[in-house]
One Martini backbone bead per residue (centre of mass of N, CA, C, O) as a GRO file, in nm:
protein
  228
    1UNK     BB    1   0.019   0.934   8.799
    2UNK     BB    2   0.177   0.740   8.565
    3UNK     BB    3   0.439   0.851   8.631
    4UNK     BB    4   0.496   0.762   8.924
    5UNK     BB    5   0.484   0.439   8.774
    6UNK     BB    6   0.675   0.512   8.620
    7UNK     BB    7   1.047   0.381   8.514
    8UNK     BB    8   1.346   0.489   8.327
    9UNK     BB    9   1.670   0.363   8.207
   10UNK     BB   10   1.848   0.462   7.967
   11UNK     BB   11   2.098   0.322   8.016
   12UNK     BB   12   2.017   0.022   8.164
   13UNK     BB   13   1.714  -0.040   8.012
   14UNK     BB   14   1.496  -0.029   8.218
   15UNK     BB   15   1.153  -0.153   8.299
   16UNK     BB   16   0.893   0.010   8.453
   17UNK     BB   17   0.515  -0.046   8.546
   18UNK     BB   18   0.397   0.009   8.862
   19UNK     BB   19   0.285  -0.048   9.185
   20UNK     BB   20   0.581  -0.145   9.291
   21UNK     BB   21   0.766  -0.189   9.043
   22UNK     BB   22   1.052  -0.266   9.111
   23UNK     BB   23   1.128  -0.101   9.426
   24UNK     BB   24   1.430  -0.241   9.431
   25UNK     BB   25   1.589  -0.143   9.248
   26UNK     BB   26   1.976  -0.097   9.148
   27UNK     BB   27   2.044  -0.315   8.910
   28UNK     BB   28   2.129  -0.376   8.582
   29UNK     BB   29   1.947  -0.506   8.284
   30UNK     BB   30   1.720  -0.539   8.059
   31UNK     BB   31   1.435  -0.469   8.256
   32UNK     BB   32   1.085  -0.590   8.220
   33UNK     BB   33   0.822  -0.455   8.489
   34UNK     BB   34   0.471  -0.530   8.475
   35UNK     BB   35   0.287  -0.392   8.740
   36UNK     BB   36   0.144  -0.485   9.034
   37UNK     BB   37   0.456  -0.580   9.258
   38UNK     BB   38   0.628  -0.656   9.077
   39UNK     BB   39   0.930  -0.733   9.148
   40UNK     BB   40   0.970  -0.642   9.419
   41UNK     BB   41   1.247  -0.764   9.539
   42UNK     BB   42   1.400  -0.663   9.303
   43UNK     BB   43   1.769  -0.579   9.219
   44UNK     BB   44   1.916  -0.763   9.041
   45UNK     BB   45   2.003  -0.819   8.676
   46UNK     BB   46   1.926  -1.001   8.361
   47UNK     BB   47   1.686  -0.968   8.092
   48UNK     BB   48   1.426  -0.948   8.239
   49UNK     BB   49   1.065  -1.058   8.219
   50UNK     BB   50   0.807  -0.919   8.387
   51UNK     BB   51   0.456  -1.004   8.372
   52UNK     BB   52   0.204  -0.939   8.628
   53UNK     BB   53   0.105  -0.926   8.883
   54UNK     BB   54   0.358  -1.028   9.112
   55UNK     BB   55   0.561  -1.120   8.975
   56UNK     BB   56   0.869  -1.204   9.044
   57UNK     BB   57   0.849  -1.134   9.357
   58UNK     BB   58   1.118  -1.310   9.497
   59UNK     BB   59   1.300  -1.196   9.309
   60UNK     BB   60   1.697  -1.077   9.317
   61UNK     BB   61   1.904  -1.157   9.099
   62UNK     BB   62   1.828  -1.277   8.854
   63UNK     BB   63   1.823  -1.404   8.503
   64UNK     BB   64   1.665  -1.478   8.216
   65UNK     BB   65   1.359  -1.407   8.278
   66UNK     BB   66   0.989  -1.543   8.227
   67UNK     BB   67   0.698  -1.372   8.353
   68UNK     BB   68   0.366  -1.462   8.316
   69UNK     BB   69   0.148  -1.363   8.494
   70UNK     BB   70  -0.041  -1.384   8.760
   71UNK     BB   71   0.246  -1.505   8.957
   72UNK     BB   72   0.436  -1.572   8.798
   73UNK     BB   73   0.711  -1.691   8.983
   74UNK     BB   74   0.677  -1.598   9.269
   75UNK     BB   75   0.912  -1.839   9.393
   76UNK     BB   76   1.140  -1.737   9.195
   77UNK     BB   77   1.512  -1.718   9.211
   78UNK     BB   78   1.659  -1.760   8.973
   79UNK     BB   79   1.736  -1.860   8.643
   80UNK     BB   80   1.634  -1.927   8.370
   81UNK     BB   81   1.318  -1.907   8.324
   82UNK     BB   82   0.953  -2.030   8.259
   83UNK     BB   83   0.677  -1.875   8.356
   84UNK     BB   84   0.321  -1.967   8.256
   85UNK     BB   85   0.061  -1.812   8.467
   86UNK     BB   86  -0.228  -1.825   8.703
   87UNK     BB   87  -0.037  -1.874   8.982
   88UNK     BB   88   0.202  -1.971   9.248
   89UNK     BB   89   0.285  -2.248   9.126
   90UNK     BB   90   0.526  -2.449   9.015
   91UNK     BB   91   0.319  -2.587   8.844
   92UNK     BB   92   0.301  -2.436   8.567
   93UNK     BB   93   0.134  -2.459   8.259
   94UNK     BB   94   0.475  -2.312   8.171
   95UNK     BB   95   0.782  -2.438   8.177
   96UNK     BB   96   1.123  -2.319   8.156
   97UNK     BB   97   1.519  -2.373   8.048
   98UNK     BB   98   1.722  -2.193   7.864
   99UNK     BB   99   2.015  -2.341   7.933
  100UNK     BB  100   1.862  -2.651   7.850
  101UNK     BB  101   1.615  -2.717   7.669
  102UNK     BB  102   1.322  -2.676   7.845
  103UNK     BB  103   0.981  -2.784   7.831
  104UNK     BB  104   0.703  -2.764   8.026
  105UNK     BB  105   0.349  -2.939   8.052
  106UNK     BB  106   0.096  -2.899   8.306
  107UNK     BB  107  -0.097  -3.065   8.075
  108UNK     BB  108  -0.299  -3.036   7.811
  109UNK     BB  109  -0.164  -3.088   7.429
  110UNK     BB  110  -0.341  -2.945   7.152
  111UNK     BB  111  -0.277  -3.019   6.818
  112UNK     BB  112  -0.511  -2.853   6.570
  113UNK     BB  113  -0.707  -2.860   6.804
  114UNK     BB  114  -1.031  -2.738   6.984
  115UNK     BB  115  -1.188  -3.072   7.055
  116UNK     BB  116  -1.024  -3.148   7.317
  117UNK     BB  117  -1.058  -3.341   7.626
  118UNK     BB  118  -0.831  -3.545   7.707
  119UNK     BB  119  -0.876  -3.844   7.870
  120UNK     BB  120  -0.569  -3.862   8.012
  121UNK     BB  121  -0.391  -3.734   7.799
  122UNK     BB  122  -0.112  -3.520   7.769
  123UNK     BB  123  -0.137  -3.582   7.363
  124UNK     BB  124  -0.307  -3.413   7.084
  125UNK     BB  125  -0.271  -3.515   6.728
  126UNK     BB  126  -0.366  -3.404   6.503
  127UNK     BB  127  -0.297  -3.566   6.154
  128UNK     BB  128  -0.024  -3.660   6.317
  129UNK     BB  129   0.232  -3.821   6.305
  130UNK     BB  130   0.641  -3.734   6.231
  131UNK     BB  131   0.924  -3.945   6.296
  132UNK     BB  132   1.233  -4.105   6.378
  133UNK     BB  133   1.132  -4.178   6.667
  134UNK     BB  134   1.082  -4.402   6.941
  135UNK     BB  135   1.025  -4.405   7.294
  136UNK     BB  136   0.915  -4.678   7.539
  137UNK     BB  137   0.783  -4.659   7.836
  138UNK     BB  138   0.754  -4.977   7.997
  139UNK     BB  139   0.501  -5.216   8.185
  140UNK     BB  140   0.440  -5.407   8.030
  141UNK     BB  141   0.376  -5.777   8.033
  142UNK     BB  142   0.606  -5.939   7.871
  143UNK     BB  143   0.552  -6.240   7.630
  144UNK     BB  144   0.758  -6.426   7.833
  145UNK     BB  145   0.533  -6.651   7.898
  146UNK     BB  146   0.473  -6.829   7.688
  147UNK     BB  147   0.806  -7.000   7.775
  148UNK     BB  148   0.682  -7.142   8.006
  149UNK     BB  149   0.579  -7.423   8.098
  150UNK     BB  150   0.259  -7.336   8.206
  151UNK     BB  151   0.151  -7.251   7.905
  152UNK     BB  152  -0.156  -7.242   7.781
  153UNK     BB  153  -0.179  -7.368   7.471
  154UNK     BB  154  -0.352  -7.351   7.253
  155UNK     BB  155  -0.517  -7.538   7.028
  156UNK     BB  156  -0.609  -7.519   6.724
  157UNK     BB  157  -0.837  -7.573   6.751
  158UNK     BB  158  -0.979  -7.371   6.909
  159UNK     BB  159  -0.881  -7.174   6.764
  160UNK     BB  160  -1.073  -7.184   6.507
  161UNK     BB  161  -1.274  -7.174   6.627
  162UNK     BB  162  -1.300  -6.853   6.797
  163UNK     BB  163  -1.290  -6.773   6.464
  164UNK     BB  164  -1.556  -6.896   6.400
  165UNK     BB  165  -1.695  -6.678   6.582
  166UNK     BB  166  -1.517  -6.413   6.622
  167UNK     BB  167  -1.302  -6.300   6.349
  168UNK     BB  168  -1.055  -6.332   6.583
  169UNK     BB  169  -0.813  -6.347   6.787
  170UNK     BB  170  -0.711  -6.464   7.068
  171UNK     BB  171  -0.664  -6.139   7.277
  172UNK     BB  172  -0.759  -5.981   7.022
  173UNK     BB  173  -0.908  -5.749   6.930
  174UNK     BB  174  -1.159  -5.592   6.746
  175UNK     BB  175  -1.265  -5.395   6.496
  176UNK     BB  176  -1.492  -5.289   6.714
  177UNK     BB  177  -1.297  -5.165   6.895
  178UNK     BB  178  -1.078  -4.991   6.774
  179UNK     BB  179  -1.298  -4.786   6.659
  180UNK     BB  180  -1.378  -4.691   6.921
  181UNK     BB  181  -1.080  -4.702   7.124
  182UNK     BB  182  -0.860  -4.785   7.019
  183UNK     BB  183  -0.506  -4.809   7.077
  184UNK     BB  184  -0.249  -4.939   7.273
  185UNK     BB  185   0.079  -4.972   7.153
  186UNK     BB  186   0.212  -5.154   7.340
  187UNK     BB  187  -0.016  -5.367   7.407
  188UNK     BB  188  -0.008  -5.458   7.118
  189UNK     BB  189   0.268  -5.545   7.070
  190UNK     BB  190   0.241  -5.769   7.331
  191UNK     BB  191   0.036  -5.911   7.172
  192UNK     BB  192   0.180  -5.950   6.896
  193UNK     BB  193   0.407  -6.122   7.022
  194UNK     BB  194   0.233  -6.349   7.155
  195UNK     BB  195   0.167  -6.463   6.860
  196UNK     BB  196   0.456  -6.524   6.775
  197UNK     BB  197   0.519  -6.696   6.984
  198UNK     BB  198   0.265  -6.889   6.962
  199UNK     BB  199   0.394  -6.992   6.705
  200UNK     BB  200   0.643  -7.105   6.723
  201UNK     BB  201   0.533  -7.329   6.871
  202UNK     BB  202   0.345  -7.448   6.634
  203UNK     BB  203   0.620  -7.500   6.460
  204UNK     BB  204   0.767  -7.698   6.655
  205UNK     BB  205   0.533  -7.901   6.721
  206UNK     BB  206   0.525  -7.936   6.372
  207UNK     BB  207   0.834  -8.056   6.328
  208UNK     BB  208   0.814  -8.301   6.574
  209UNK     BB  209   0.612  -8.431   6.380
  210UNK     BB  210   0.732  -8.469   6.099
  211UNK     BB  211   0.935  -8.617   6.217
  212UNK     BB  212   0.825  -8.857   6.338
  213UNK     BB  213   0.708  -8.933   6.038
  214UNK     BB  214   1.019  -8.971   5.888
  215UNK     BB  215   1.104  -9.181   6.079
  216UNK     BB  216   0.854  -9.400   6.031
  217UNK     BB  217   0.847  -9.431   5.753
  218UNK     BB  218   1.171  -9.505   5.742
  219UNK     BB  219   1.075  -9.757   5.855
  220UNK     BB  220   0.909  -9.864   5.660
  221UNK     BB  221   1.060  -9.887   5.435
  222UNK     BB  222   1.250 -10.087   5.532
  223UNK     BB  223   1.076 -10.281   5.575
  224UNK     BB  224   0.994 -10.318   5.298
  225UNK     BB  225   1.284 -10.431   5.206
  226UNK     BB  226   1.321 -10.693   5.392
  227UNK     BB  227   1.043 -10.822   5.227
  228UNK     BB  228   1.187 -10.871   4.963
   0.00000   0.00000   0.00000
């Protein structure tokens, strides 16, 4: 019974095995197709891999193609793809394209630990990454309305307040929340950028009370220069 479901070209390297696996090859080269139904409308191509019930069912002429698990890349007629799934969806849980050098996880993530249980976040990785560059797709309130003329501006005074009250800056998370929530990279950077608007605010301000002090200073010295 085996040997019925078994067929292998070997001038052109096919190898089916499985009931009507690959059942309608013709043409093609070094292609390996294993399960039941496999490949089933398969005709010619080169180099694919399907493995598991179903796999790349409707597919009939692709090439590079490697579609693991039941179902896997059943509704894909292209080349150069890859399906690792169990079941029929076009989002599978490892998707790539060997041509373009794409590789798409539909899913979450979790690098270096099995103890990651998603919580929203698409990739979780122990131990930190090394990289040289980040590029962050930010949607964040970038925080130049700072500069707009009605921004309300806490006083120093304020400030100090409730620096002692709070023992952090005003909108700034404390260190009990970040050790608990950690931190969000955008919204911090949009937080930081914020103070340090705010800082140049208060040191124009402080500038031209300066100017203001050394105007009157300078207007007092000549005064009493001309009562001598």
């Amino acid at each position: 019974m085996l040997c019925s479901l078994l067929f292998v070209q070997a001038q052109s390297g096919n190898l089916t095995l499985g009931n009507s696996a690959g059942k309608k090859i013709t043409t093609g080269n070094y292609n390996t197709i294993l399960g039941r139904n496999t490949g089933y409308n398969f005709l010619s191509g080169n180099s694919n891999v399907f493995l598991g019930q179903s796999a790349g069912y409707t597919n009939t002429t692709g090439s590079n193609n490697v579609f693991l698990g039941v179902d896997a890349g059943f509704y894909e007629t292209g080349s150069n793809k890859l399906y690792i799934n169990a079941g029929r969806s076009s989002n599978p849980l490892i998707y790539g394209e060997f041509d373009n050098g794409i590789v798409k996880i539909n899913g979450t993530l979790a690098v270096g630990t099995n103890n990651y249980n998603g919580s929203g976040y698409g990739l979780y990785v122990a131990d930190g990454i090394r990289t040289e560059a980040v590029q962050i797709d930010a949607e964040t309130n970038w925080p130049d309305y700072v500069f707009a003329r009605n921004y309300q501006l806490n006083s120093l005074h304020e400030v100090e307040a409730f620096i002692q009250k709070n023992s952090h800056l005003p909108n700034v998370p404390s260190a009990k929340e970040v050790n608990e929530k950690g931190i969000n990279v955008v919204e911090m950077d949009a937080t930081l950028l914020r103070k340090i608007e705010e800082l140049t605010l208060y040191t124009i301000q402080q500038n031209k009370q300066i100017e203001a002090l050394q105007k009157r200073l300078k207007q007092l010295e000549q005064q009493m220069q001309t009562k001598k």
